[in-house]
Structures are given as structure tokens and as C-alpha cells.
Amino acid sequence: MRDPTIARNYAEALFELGERLDQTERFADLMAALSTAILSDRAIRIAIESPRVPKNVKQRLLEKALRDFAPPQFVRFLGAVIKRSRQELLPLINSEYSVLVDEKFNRLRAGVTLAREPDEALREAVRAKLSEVTGKEVIPHFRTDPAILGGLILRLGDRIIDGSLRRRMMRLKRQLLAG
């Protein structure tokens, strides 16, 4: 329960550092890459999260891996996270940091579920319409689910808008059975 709050605090500290150094987006890219590596590579995850690996070894591994890619301030931030035994929160810190960056640049991420794979014209039309309606730059993430039959399901933050054909048919079925 405390983890999201702790992750948010670390993300805010990194965001302030990124702003001060004019590296906000670069830090976002670095955090995303690190988070992806931790979540997708079991060996990296074990090395970072294992209590058997001493903190100073974890810090040296990250310093060596990031030496040519990341500013020293970013590496020191990661060292501070590890020093306080919060390395398991790195993917969550990344998520919270992404939210802060999106707020700064007036961006909104949207999940869009369609019954079939959209072509580029449909992708652009959905993105443009959502940007127009929300007044923000929308970054849609598309996925397919043939079970919705048609239409779309839209997720904007905590809000879900179900405009699927499956939902409409279920509503019609309920109305027919009730009447």
C-alpha cells in the first residue's frame, strides 16, 4: 500500500533533478529502458532485487552498465534507490515518472481496443479525434480483441468508455428480455 507513495516520491525527486539538468525526457527514456530490462530479463531482475547481492555490487553493476549512456546524476539517483533497498520499486518509479513527464508535456496515454488490427489511417484518425476531444496530445496504445465484434473500448486513465458492438448487443438483449 505504501509502495505507490514511495515510488511517487522517488519519481518526483528524479523529475526535479531532470528539470534542473534539462534532462527530463532523457531520464524518462533511461527509466523506461531500465524498467523494461528488469521486467523482461530474469537474470537482471534477480541481480537487482536479490538480497544476496550486496548493495555496493548492485550499484557498481549499474554504474558500469550505464556509464556510457546515462548522466552521472541519474546513476547516483539509482544508487540512492539501491542504498535504501527500494530497487524492487524501479518499474513503479518509472510508471510514476512517466505520469509526471506526460503532465508536463500535456500528453495523455490511451488504451484503445479494437476487434481487428487497425491500419495506419485508422490509428491516426483515432489519435487525432482523441487529441481534439481531450485537448491533449494523445498517445494511443492499440490492442485487438475479436470478442468485442466491432466498435472500440477506450481507456483514459481510470475511465473506460465501452463503445463495442458486443456491449450494444448485450444491452439490446437485456431490453428485449425485459420488455
Tab-separated table of N, CA and C in Angstrom:
chain	number	residue	atom	x	y	z
A	1	MET	N	0.833	-1.192	0.000
A	1	MET	CA	0.000	0.000	0.000
A	1	MET	C	0.878	1.256	0.000
A	2	ARG	N	2.013	1.195	0.698
A	2	ARG	CA	2.903	2.346	0.756
A	2	ARG	C	3.758	2.458	-0.500
A	3	ASP	N	3.942	1.331	-1.217
A	3	ASP	CA	4.839	1.327	-2.365
A	3	ASP	C	4.516	2.393	-3.406
A	4	PRO	N	3.239	2.576	-3.803
A	4	PRO	CA	2.964	3.632	-4.791
A	4	PRO	C	3.358	5.025	-4.287
A	5	THR	N	3.159	5.285	-3.016
A	5	THR	CA	3.520	6.594	-2.462
A	5	THR	C	5.030	6.761	-2.457
A	6	ILE	N	5.735	5.721	-2.064
A	6	ILE	CA	7.198	5.780	-2.046
A	6	ILE	C	7.727	5.956	-3.465
A	7	ALA	N	7.189	5.188	-4.403
A	7	ALA	CA	7.610	5.299	-5.799
A	7	ALA	C	7.336	6.695	-6.335
A	8	ARG	N	6.191	7.259	-5.965
A	8	ARG	CA	5.859	8.612	-6.425
A	8	ARG	C	6.870	9.627	-5.887
A	9	ASN	N	7.273	9.461	-4.622
A	9	ASN	CA	8.268	10.370	-4.037
A	9	ASN	C	9.595	10.292	-4.785
A	10	TYR	N	10.036	9.071	-5.094
A	10	TYR	CA	11.278	8.927	-5.863
A	10	TYR	C	11.124	9.521	-7.262
A	11	ALA	N	9.983	9.290	-7.889
A	11	ALA	CA	9.743	9.823	-9.232
A	11	ALA	C	9.769	11.348	-9.216
A	12	GLU	N	9.176	11.944	-8.194
A	12	GLU	CA	9.182	13.403	-8.084
A	12	GLU	C	10.597	13.933	-7.894
A	13	ALA	N	11.408	13.235	-7.097
A	13	ALA	CA	12.798	13.657	-6.898
A	13	ALA	C	13.568	13.571	-8.215
A	14	LEU	N	13.370	12.480	-8.952
A	14	LEU	CA	14.049	12.339	-10.242
A	14	LEU	C	13.558	13.381	-11.235
A	15	PHE	N	12.272	13.669	-11.193
A	15	PHE	CA	11.706	14.679	-12.096
A	15	PHE	C	12.328	16.050	-11.818
A	16	GLU	N	12.428	16.409	-10.553
A	16	GLU	CA	13.057	17.696	-10.198
A	16	GLU	C	14.500	17.740	-10.671
A	17	LEU	N	15.215	16.628	-10.512
A	17	LEU	CA	16.592	16.554	-10.981
A	17	LEU	C	16.642	16.693	-12.500
A	18	GLY	N	15.776	16.000	-13.188
A	18	GLY	CA	15.727	16.082	-14.646
A	18	GLY	C	15.411	17.488	-15.131
A	19	GLU	N	14.489	18.146	-14.449
A	19	GLU	CA	14.155	19.526	-14.813
A	19	GLU	C	15.356	20.457	-14.612
A	20	ARG	N	16.021	20.289	-13.484
A	20	ARG	CA	17.179	21.139	-13.174
A	20	ARG	C	18.281	20.965	-14.208
A	21	LEU	N	18.464	19.735	-14.687
A	21	LEU	CA	19.530	19.436	-15.649
A	21	LEU	C	19.061	19.519	-17.096
A	22	ASP	N	17.780	19.846	-17.304
A	22	ASP	CA	17.178	19.862	-18.636
A	22	ASP	C	17.321	18.489	-19.306
A	23	GLN	N	17.070	17.443	-18.524
A	23	GLN	CA	17.205	16.064	-18.977
A	23	GLN	C	15.925	15.263	-18.730
A	24	THR	N	14.806	15.942	-18.587
A	24	THR	CA	13.563	15.283	-18.206
A	24	THR	C	13.205	14.134	-19.142
A	25	GLU	N	13.213	14.378	-20.425
A	25	GLU	CA	12.833	13.322	-21.375
A	25	GLU	C	13.909	12.250	-21.481
A	26	ARG	N	15.143	12.638	-21.370
A	26	ARG	CA	16.218	11.640	-21.403
A	26	ARG	C	16.101	10.702	-20.206
A	27	PHE	N	15.816	11.258	-19.042
A	27	PHE	CA	15.626	10.428	-17.854
A	27	PHE	C	14.425	9.493	-18.047
A	28	ALA	N	13.384	9.977	-18.720
A	28	ALA	CA	12.216	9.131	-18.993
A	28	ALA	C	12.621	7.948	-19.868
A	29	ASP	N	13.415	8.203	-20.888
A	29	ASP	CA	13.884	7.125	-21.768
A	29	ASP	C	14.753	6.132	-20.999
A	30	LEU	N	15.647	6.649	-20.159
A	30	LEU	CA	16.525	5.779	-19.376
A	30	LEU	C	15.738	4.935	-18.380
A	31	MET	N	14.768	5.547	-17.699
A	31	MET	CA	13.950	4.799	-16.741
A	31	MET	C	13.119	3.731	-17.453
A	32	ALA	N	12.580	4.068	-18.618
A	32	ALA	CA	11.788	3.096	-19.373
A	32	ALA	C	12.659	1.920	-19.806
A	33	ALA	N	13.859	2.202	-20.281
A	33	ALA	CA	14.762	1.132	-20.708
A	33	ALA	C	15.163	0.252	-19.523
A	34	LEU	N	15.474	0.866	-18.399
A	34	LEU	CA	15.854	0.115	-17.210
A	34	LEU	C	14.690	-0.745	-16.718
A	35	SER	N	13.509	-0.160	-16.681
A	35	SER	CA	12.321	-0.880	-16.235
A	35	SER	C	12.030	-2.065	-17.151
A	36	THR	N	12.126	-1.855	-18.444
A	36	THR	CA	11.902	-2.931	-19.412
A	36	THR	C	12.925	-4.046	-19.219
A	37	ALA	N	14.178	-3.679	-18.998
A	37	ALA	CA	15.223	-4.680	-18.787
A	37	ALA	C	14.938	-5.501	-17.529
A	38	ILE	N	14.534	-4.842	-16.464
A	38	ILE	CA	14.251	-5.539	-15.207
A	38	ILE	C	13.060	-6.482	-15.374
A	39	LEU	N	12.010	-6.006	-16.022
A	39	LEU	CA	10.795	-6.814	-16.159
A	39	LEU	C	10.928	-7.941	-17.175
A	40	SER	N	11.786	-7.777	-18.176
A	40	SER	CA	11.857	-8.776	-19.241
A	40	SER	C	13.025	-9.743	-19.110
A	41	ASP	N	14.019	-9.408	-18.318
A	41	ASP	CA	15.190	-10.272	-18.199
A	41	ASP	C	15.316	-10.787	-16.769
A	42	ARG	N	15.091	-12.067	-16.611
A	42	ARG	CA	15.082	-12.679	-15.270
A	42	ARG	C	16.428	-12.490	-14.564
A	43	ALA	N	17.532	-12.629	-15.288
A	43	ALA	CA	18.860	-12.503	-14.678
A	43	ALA	C	19.075	-11.094	-14.128
A	44	ILE	N	18.641	-10.077	-14.879
A	44	ILE	CA	18.777	-8.696	-14.405
A	44	ILE	C	17.896	-8.483	-13.184
A	45	ARG	N	16.670	-8.985	-13.250
A	45	ARG	CA	15.745	-8.820	-12.125
A	45	ARG	C	16.310	-9.459	-10.853
A	46	ILE	N	16.856	-10.654	-10.988
A	46	ILE	CA	17.426	-11.334	-9.822
A	46	ILE	C	18.614	-10.558	-9.279
A	47	ALA	N	19.496	-10.101	-10.171
A	47	ALA	CA	20.679	-9.357	-9.725
A	47	ALA	C	20.293	-8.068	-9.000
A	48	ILE	N	19.272	-7.392	-9.497
A	48	ILE	CA	18.856	-6.119	-8.900
A	48	ILE	C	18.073	-6.334	-7.610
A	49	GLU	N	17.207	-7.329	-7.578
A	49	GLU	CA	16.290	-7.477	-6.445
A	49	GLU	C	16.765	-8.429	-5.354
A	50	SER	N	17.732	-9.276	-5.643
A	50	SER	CA	18.156	-10.281	-4.672
A	50	SER	C	18.837	-9.667	-3.453
A	51	PRO	N	18.407	-10.067	-2.260
A	51	PRO	CA	19.081	-9.594	-1.053
A	51	PRO	C	20.460	-10.237	-0.879
A	52	ARG	N	20.744	-11.296	-1.644
A	52	ARG	CA	22.049	-11.962	-1.563
A	52	ARG	C	23.149	-11.173	-2.273
A	53	VAL	N	22.751	-10.314	-3.203
A	53	VAL	CA	23.729	-9.485	-3.912
A	53	VAL	C	23.895	-8.197	-3.108
A	54	PRO	N	25.119	-7.934	-2.629
A	54	PRO	CA	25.336	-6.728	-1.817
A	54	PRO	C	24.988	-5.449	-2.584
A	55	LYS	N	24.532	-4.454	-1.836
A	55	LYS	CA	24.113	-3.185	-2.444
A	55	LYS	C	25.240	-2.542	-3.254
A	56	ASN	N	26.464	-2.586	-2.725
A	56	ASN	CA	27.568	-1.944	-3.447
A	56	ASN	C	27.857	-2.656	-4.772
A	57	VAL	N	27.624	-3.965	-4.832
A	57	VAL	CA	27.801	-4.706	-6.084
A	57	VAL	C	26.721	-4.289	-7.089
A	58	LYS	N	25.490	-4.151	-6.614
A	58	LYS	CA	24.401	-3.699	-7.482
A	58	LYS	C	24.697	-2.307	-8.034
A	59	GLN	N	25.180	-1.433	-7.170
A	59	GLN	CA	25.497	-0.071	-7.603
A	59	GLN	C	26.606	-0.080	-8.657
A	60	ARG	N	27.656	-0.882	-8.427
A	60	ARG	CA	28.762	-0.962	-9.392
A	60	ARG	C	28.290	-1.542	-10.726
A	61	LEU	N	27.399	-2.549	-10.670
A	61	LEU	CA	26.860	-3.126	-11.905
A	61	LEU	C	26.114	-2.073	-12.717
A	62	LEU	N	25.257	-1.308	-12.050
A	62	LEU	CA	24.504	-0.265	-12.751
A	62	LEU	C	25.430	0.829	-13.269
A	63	GLU	N	26.405	1.237	-12.462
A	63	GLU	CA	27.358	2.259	-12.908
A	63	GLU	C	28.083	1.805	-14.164
A	64	LYS	N	28.545	0.560	-14.159
A	64	LYS	CA	29.272	0.028	-15.310
A	64	LYS	C	28.365	-0.081	-16.533
A	65	ALA	N	27.143	-0.558	-16.336
A	65	ALA	CA	26.211	-0.730	-17.448
A	65	ALA	C	25.766	0.597	-18.047
A	66	LEU	N	25.639	1.621	-17.216
A	66	LEU	CA	25.088	2.903	-17.684
A	66	LEU	C	26.143	3.979	-17.933
A	67	ARG	N	27.388	3.677	-17.657
A	67	ARG	CA	28.464	4.676	-17.742
A	67	ARG	C	28.461	5.466	-19.045
A	68	ASP	N	28.288	4.787	-20.174
A	68	ASP	CA	28.350	5.465	-21.478
A	68	ASP	C	27.019	6.025	-21.941
A	69	PHE	N	25.922	5.767	-21.193
A	69	PHE	CA	24.593	6.146	-21.651
A	69	PHE	C	23.900	7.183	-20.779
A	70	ALA	N	24.204	7.185	-19.504
A	70	ALA	CA	23.427	7.999	-18.565
A	70	ALA	C	24.308	9.040	-17.882
A	71	PRO	N	23.731	10.196	-17.609
A	71	PRO	CA	24.473	11.209	-16.844
A	71	PRO	C	24.789	10.675	-15.441
A	72	PRO	N	25.891	11.113	-14.864
A	72	PRO	CA	26.272	10.625	-13.532
A	72	PRO	C	25.206	10.896	-12.471
A	73	GLN	N	24.453	11.994	-12.625
A	73	GLN	CA	23.406	12.306	-11.652
A	73	GLN	C	22.310	11.241	-11.664
A	74	PHE	N	21.995	10.730	-12.840
A	74	PHE	CA	20.989	9.675	-12.960
A	74	PHE	C	21.489	8.396	-12.289
A	75	VAL	N	22.754	8.072	-12.520
A	75	VAL	CA	23.334	6.876	-11.917
A	75	VAL	C	23.368	7.017	-10.397
A	76	ARG	N	23.682	8.211	-9.908
A	76	ARG	CA	23.674	8.441	-8.452
A	76	ARG	C	22.268	8.294	-7.884
A	77	PHE	N	21.263	8.743	-8.632
A	77	PHE	CA	19.880	8.557	-8.200
A	77	PHE	C	19.593	7.065	-8.030
A	78	LEU	N	19.968	6.263	-9.012
A	78	LEU	CA	19.753	4.819	-8.917
A	78	LEU	C	20.504	4.231	-7.725
A	79	GLY	N	21.710	4.736	-7.490
A	79	GLY	CA	22.479	4.290	-6.328
A	79	GLY	C	21.755	4.584	-5.027
A	80	ALA	N	21.113	5.744	-4.958
A	80	ALA	CA	20.352	6.104	-3.752
A	80	ALA	C	19.150	5.184	-3.573
A	81	VAL	N	18.512	4.815	-4.667
A	81	VAL	CA	17.370	3.891	-4.604
A	81	VAL	C	17.846	2.546	-4.056
A	82	ILE	N	18.969	2.069	-4.553
A	82	ILE	CA	19.510	0.780	-4.113
A	82	ILE	C	19.986	0.863	-2.664
A	83	LYS	N	20.638	1.950	-2.302
A	83	LYS	CA	21.148	2.124	-0.934
A	83	LYS	C	20.019	1.998	0.092
A	84	ARG	N	18.830	2.453	-0.293
A	84	ARG	CA	17.675	2.401	0.612
A	84	ARG	C	16.825	1.138	0.408
A	85	SER	N	17.371	0.186	-0.339
A	85	SER	CA	16.711	-1.102	-0.606
A	85	SER	C	15.341	-0.944	-1.256
A	86	ARG	N	15.234	-0.019	-2.206
A	86	ARG	CA	13.976	0.216	-2.914
A	86	ARG	C	14.042	-0.192	-4.383
A	87	GLN	N	15.054	-0.980	-4.762
A	87	GLN	CA	15.246	-1.339	-6.168
A	87	GLN	C	14.080	-2.107	-6.770
A	88	GLU	N	13.314	-2.821	-5.955
A	88	GLU	CA	12.150	-3.532	-6.498
A	88	GLU	C	11.070	-2.559	-6.965
A	89	LEU	N	11.199	-1.302	-6.555
A	89	LEU	CA	10.226	-0.279	-6.967
A	89	LEU	C	10.590	0.412	-8.283
A	90	LEU	N	11.724	0.077	-8.875
A	90	LEU	CA	12.156	0.782	-10.094
A	90	LEU	C	11.110	0.776	-11.198
A	91	PRO	N	10.444	-0.356	-11.512
A	91	PRO	CA	9.386	-0.286	-12.536
A	91	PRO	C	8.235	0.641	-12.130
A	92	LEU	N	7.880	0.647	-10.861
A	92	LEU	CA	6.805	1.531	-10.391
A	92	LEU	C	7.258	2.993	-10.400
A	93	ILE	N	8.514	3.232	-10.058
A	93	ILE	CA	9.070	4.595	-10.139
A	93	ILE	C	9.015	5.067	-11.589
A	94	ASN	N	9.341	4.167	-12.525
A	94	ASN	CA	9.255	4.505	-13.946
A	94	ASN	C	7.838	4.914	-14.326
A	95	SER	N	6.849	4.153	-13.882
A	95	SER	CA	5.454	4.487	-14.196
A	95	SER	C	5.065	5.850	-13.657
A	96	GLU	N	5.433	6.103	-12.420
A	96	GLU	CA	5.112	7.399	-11.801
A	96	GLU	C	5.852	8.534	-12.502
A	97	TYR	N	7.087	8.300	-12.878
A	97	TYR	CA	7.864	9.320	-13.583
A	97	TYR	C	7.220	9.633	-14.931
A	98	SER	N	6.765	8.588	-15.628
A	98	SER	CA	6.103	8.789	-16.926
A	98	SER	C	4.868	9.670	-16.787
A	99	VAL	N	4.118	9.481	-15.708
A	99	VAL	CA	2.930	10.309	-15.461
A	99	VAL	C	3.338	11.776	-15.319
A	100	LEU	N	4.405	12.031	-14.572
A	100	LEU	CA	4.867	13.415	-14.376
A	100	LEU	C	5.325	14.041	-15.695
A	101	VAL	N	6.043	13.274	-16.496
A	101	VAL	CA	6.516	13.784	-17.793
A	101	VAL	C	5.336	14.055	-18.718
A	102	ASP	N	4.362	13.141	-18.730
A	102	ASP	CA	3.179	13.343	-19.571
A	102	ASP	C	2.407	14.593	-19.152
A	103	GLU	N	2.295	14.823	-17.847
A	103	GLU	CA	1.624	16.037	-17.367
A	103	GLU	C	2.369	17.280	-17.842
A	104	LYS	N	3.679	17.263	-17.743
A	104	LYS	CA	4.481	18.422	-18.151
A	104	LYS	C	4.267	18.746	-19.631
A	105	PHE	N	4.237	17.727	-20.467
A	105	PHE	CA	4.130	17.944	-21.906
A	105	PHE	C	2.697	17.836	-22.423
A	106	ASN	N	1.718	17.867	-21.509
A	106	ASN	CA	0.300	17.849	-21.867
A	106	ASN	C	-0.055	16.647	-22.739
A	107	ARG	N	0.438	15.478	-22.304
A	107	ARG	CA	0.175	14.244	-23.035
A	107	ARG	C	-0.763	13.364	-22.224
A	108	LEU	N	-1.465	12.513	-22.944
A	108	LEU	CA	-2.387	11.576	-22.323
A	108	LEU	C	-2.241	10.231	-23.028
A	109	ARG	N	-2.046	9.193	-22.253
A	109	ARG	CA	-1.947	7.844	-22.831
A	109	ARG	C	-3.326	7.205	-22.799
A	110	ALA	N	-3.673	6.570	-23.901
A	110	ALA	CA	-4.994	5.962	-24.024
A	110	ALA	C	-4.846	4.522	-24.513
A	111	GLY	N	-5.607	3.645	-23.896
A	111	GLY	CA	-5.686	2.265	-24.372
A	111	GLY	C	-6.883	2.149	-25.293
A	112	VAL	N	-6.658	1.646	-26.482
A	112	VAL	CA	-7.723	1.513	-27.470
A	112	VAL	C	-7.796	0.048	-27.895
A	113	THR	N	-8.939	-0.573	-27.635
A	113	THR	CA	-9.142	-1.969	-28.018
A	113	THR	C	-10.114	-2.016	-29.195
A	114	LEU	N	-9.681	-2.693	-30.247
A	114	LEU	CA	-10.489	-2.844	-31.460
A	114	LEU	C	-10.658	-4.329	-31.764
A	115	ALA	N	-11.654	-4.646	-32.568
A	115	ALA	CA	-11.919	-6.043	-32.923
A	115	ALA	C	-10.882	-6.573	-33.913
A	116	ARG	N	-10.288	-5.697	-34.685
A	116	ARG	CA	-9.280	-6.126	-35.670
A	116	ARG	C	-8.106	-5.149	-35.629
A	117	GLU	N	-7.016	-5.566	-36.218
A	117	GLU	CA	-5.816	-4.735	-36.250
A	117	GLU	C	-6.087	-3.481	-37.092
A	118	PRO	N	-5.868	-2.285	-36.530
A	118	PRO	CA	-6.143	-1.061	-37.285
A	118	PRO	C	-5.041	-0.749	-38.295
A	119	ASP	N	-5.438	-0.186	-39.429
A	119	ASP	CA	-4.429	0.275	-40.378
A	119	ASP	C	-3.942	1.656	-39.916
A	120	GLU	N	-2.959	2.173	-40.591
A	120	GLU	CA	-2.344	3.437	-40.166
A	120	GLU	C	-3.331	4.605	-40.217
A	121	ALA	N	-4.221	4.609	-41.204
A	121	ALA	CA	-5.210	5.690	-41.321
A	121	ALA	C	-6.158	5.690	-40.117
A	122	LEU	N	-6.604	4.513	-39.692
A	122	LEU	CA	-7.488	4.424	-38.532
A	122	LEU	C	-6.755	4.824	-37.260
A	123	ARG	N	-5.523	4.390	-37.125
A	123	ARG	CA	-4.719	4.768	-35.950
A	123	ARG	C	-4.628	6.293	-35.840
A	124	GLU	N	-4.331	6.919	-36.961
A	124	GLU	CA	-4.176	8.375	-36.965
A	124	GLU	C	-5.509	9.066	-36.707
A	125	ALA	N	-6.593	8.545	-37.265
A	125	ALA	CA	-7.916	9.142	-37.049
A	125	ALA	C	-8.314	9.059	-35.574
A	126	VAL	N	-8.066	7.920	-34.943
A	126	VAL	CA	-8.378	7.763	-33.518
A	126	VAL	C	-7.533	8.725	-32.694
A	127	ARG	N	-6.227	8.777	-32.982
A	127	ARG	CA	-5.331	9.672	-32.246
A	127	ARG	C	-5.761	11.132	-32.386
A	128	ALA	N	-6.060	11.541	-33.628
A	128	ALA	CA	-6.450	12.925	-33.887
A	128	ALA	C	-7.757	13.274	-33.176
A	129	LYS	N	-8.737	12.398	-33.244
A	129	LYS	CA	-10.035	12.673	-32.605
A	129	LYS	C	-9.891	12.740	-31.087
A	130	LEU	N	-9.138	11.819	-30.511
A	130	LEU	CA	-8.934	11.850	-29.060
A	130	LEU	C	-8.174	13.107	-28.627
A	131	SER	N	-7.201	13.505	-29.417
A	131	SER	CA	-6.461	14.736	-29.104
A	131	SER	C	-7.380	15.948	-29.166
A	132	GLU	N	-8.256	15.968	-30.170
A	132	GLU	CA	-9.203	17.074	-30.317
A	132	GLU	C	-10.166	17.138	-29.127
A	133	VAL	N	-10.690	15.990	-28.739
A	133	VAL	CA	-11.684	15.924	-27.660
A	133	VAL	C	-11.064	16.252	-26.299
A	134	THR	N	-9.854	15.742	-26.047
A	134	THR	CA	-9.229	15.935	-24.732
A	134	THR	C	-8.429	17.225	-24.618
A	135	GLY	N	-8.032	17.787	-25.752
A	135	GLY	CA	-7.196	18.988	-25.709
A	135	GLY	C	-5.757	18.681	-25.331
A	136	LYS	N	-5.377	17.414	-25.431
A	136	LYS	CA	-4.021	16.990	-25.106
A	136	LYS	C	-3.469	16.163	-26.255
A	137	GLU	N	-2.158	16.038	-26.275
A	137	GLU	CA	-1.540	15.144	-27.242
A	137	GLU	C	-1.785	13.719	-26.747
A	138	VAL	N	-2.550	12.954	-27.480
A	138	VAL	CA	-2.891	11.597	-27.064
A	138	VAL	C	-1.914	10.607	-27.684
A	139	ILE	N	-1.443	9.715	-26.842
A	139	ILE	CA	-0.565	8.633	-27.285
A	139	ILE	C	-1.364	7.340	-27.127
A	140	PRO	N	-1.965	6.867	-28.220
A	140	PRO	CA	-2.799	5.660	-28.114
A	140	PRO	C	-1.956	4.389	-28.150
A	141	HIS	N	-2.380	3.421	-27.375
A	141	HIS	CA	-1.779	2.091	-27.375
A	141	HIS	C	-2.885	1.141	-27.828
A	142	PHE	N	-2.716	0.587	-29.011
A	142	PHE	CA	-3.751	-0.242	-29.621
A	142	PHE	C	-3.548	-1.714	-29.277
A	143	ARG	N	-4.662	-2.398	-29.090
A	143	ARG	CA	-4.653	-3.847	-28.959
A	143	ARG	C	-5.917	-4.373	-29.616
A	144	THR	N	-5.888	-5.635	-29.966
A	144	THR	CA	-7.055	-6.228	-30.616
A	144	THR	C	-7.681	-7.287	-29.722
A	145	ASP	N	-9.005	-7.376	-29.840
A	145	ASP	CA	-9.781	-8.389	-29.133
A	145	ASP	C	-10.985	-8.710	-30.010
A	146	PRO	N	-10.911	-9.779	-30.784
A	146	PRO	CA	-12.011	-10.121	-31.691
A	146	PRO	C	-13.349	-10.323	-30.971
A	147	ALA	N	-13.315	-10.601	-29.682
A	147	ALA	CA	-14.545	-10.856	-28.921
A	147	ALA	C	-15.437	-9.623	-28.814
A	148	ILE	N	-14.899	-8.419	-29.045
A	148	ILE	CA	-15.758	-7.227	-28.939
A	148	ILE	C	-16.589	-7.023	-30.196
A	149	LEU	N	-16.308	-7.794	-31.248
A	149	LEU	CA	-17.060	-7.844	-32.503
A	149	LEU	C	-16.894	-6.607	-33.380
A	150	GLY	N	-16.893	-5.434	-32.832
A	150	GLY	CA	-16.756	-4.197	-33.589
A	150	GLY	C	-16.757	-3.025	-32.636
A	151	GLY	N	-16.614	-1.825	-33.160
A	151	GLY	CA	-16.535	-0.649	-32.306
A	151	GLY	C	-15.195	-0.605	-31.602
A	152	LEU	N	-15.172	0.051	-30.431
A	152	LEU	CA	-13.927	0.115	-29.670
A	152	LEU	C	-14.200	0.263	-28.188
A	153	ILE	N	-13.193	-0.084	-27.419
A	153	ILE	CA	-13.202	0.157	-25.977
A	153	ILE	C	-12.029	1.079	-25.714
A	154	LEU	N	-12.301	2.169	-25.023
A	154	LEU	CA	-11.304	3.204	-24.785
A	154	LEU	C	-11.021	3.323	-23.296
A	155	ARG	N	-9.750	3.346	-22.949
A	155	ARG	CA	-9.351	3.550	-21.555
A	155	ARG	C	-8.508	4.815	-21.483
A	156	LEU	N	-9.013	5.799	-20.734
A	156	LEU	CA	-8.309	7.060	-20.488
A	156	LEU	C	-8.118	7.175	-18.975
A	157	GLY	N	-6.944	6.824	-18.505
A	157	GLY	CA	-6.715	6.828	-17.065
A	157	GLY	C	-7.596	5.794	-16.399
A	158	ASP	N	-8.414	6.224	-15.447
A	158	ASP	CA	-9.319	5.316	-14.740
A	158	ASP	C	-10.664	5.175	-15.438
A	159	ARG	N	-10.880	5.931	-16.479
A	159	ARG	CA	-12.164	5.956	-17.163
A	159	ARG	C	-12.177	4.994	-18.352
A	160	ILE	N	-13.227	4.184	-18.443
A	160	ILE	CA	-13.384	3.250	-19.555
A	160	ILE	C	-14.663	3.591	-20.295
A	161	ILE	N	-14.542	3.728	-21.594
A	161	ILE	CA	-15.690	4.002	-22.450
A	161	ILE	C	-15.833	2.805	-23.376
A	162	ASP	N	-16.927	2.068	-23.189
A	162	ASP	CA	-17.140	0.846	-23.957
A	162	ASP	C	-18.131	1.127	-25.083
A	163	GLY	N	-17.603	1.289	-26.279
A	163	GLY	CA	-18.433	1.500	-27.456
A	163	GLY	C	-18.383	0.284	-28.363
A	164	SER	N	-18.232	-0.891	-27.757
A	164	SER	CA	-18.105	-2.105	-28.550
A	164	SER	C	-19.471	-2.601	-29.016
A	165	LEU	N	-19.447	-3.303	-30.114
A	165	LEU	CA	-20.662	-3.916	-30.647
A	165	LEU	C	-21.180	-4.983	-29.684
A	166	ARG	N	-20.276	-5.706	-29.040
A	166	ARG	CA	-20.676	-6.721	-28.064
A	166	ARG	C	-21.502	-6.096	-26.949
A	167	ARG	N	-21.093	-4.948	-26.429
A	167	ARG	CA	-21.833	-4.272	-25.347
A	167	ARG	C	-23.209	-3.826	-25.835
A	168	ARG	N	-23.259	-3.270	-27.035
A	168	ARG	CA	-24.546	-2.825	-27.586
A	168	ARG	C	-25.505	-3.994	-27.760
A	169	MET	N	-24.975	-5.124	-28.203
A	169	MET	CA	-25.821	-6.306	-28.389
A	169	MET	C	-26.310	-6.842	-27.040
A	170	MET	N	-25.481	-6.807	-26.036
A	170	MET	CA	-25.883	-7.246	-24.695
A	170	MET	C	-26.980	-6.329	-24.137
A	171	ARG	N	-26.835	-5.031	-24.365
A	171	ARG	CA	-27.850	-4.081	-23.907
A	171	ARG	C	-29.178	-4.321	-24.617
A	172	LEU	N	-29.113	-4.556	-25.926
A	172	LEU	CA	-30.319	-4.842	-26.699
A	172	LEU	C	-30.973	-6.136	-26.211
A	173	LYS	N	-30.170	-7.137	-25.923
A	173	LYS	CA	-30.692	-8.408	-25.418
A	173	LYS	C	-31.428	-8.204	-24.095
A	174	ARG	N	-30.832	-7.430	-23.187
A	174	ARG	CA	-31.492	-7.143	-21.903
A	174	ARG	C	-32.806	-6.420	-22.090
A	175	GLN	N	-32.833	-5.465	-23.024
A	175	GLN	CA	-34.064	-4.714	-23.287
A	175	GLN	C	-35.141	-5.632	-23.853
A	176	LEU	N	-34.772	-6.518	-24.757
A	176	LEU	CA	-35.736	-7.433	-25.350
A	176	LEU	C	-36.289	-8.411	-24.313
A	177	LEU	N	-35.440	-8.897	-23.442
A	177	LEU	CA	-35.863	-9.843	-22.419
A	177	LEU	C	-36.689	-9.169	-21.332
A	178	ALA	N	-36.435	-7.884	-21.075
A	178	ALA	CA	-37.174	-7.147	-20.049
A	178	ALA	C	-38.540	-6.712	-20.562
A	179	GLY	N	-38.677	-6.555	-21.841
A	179	GLY	CA	-39.909	-5.987	-22.394
A	179	GLY	C	-40.839	-6.953	-22.906
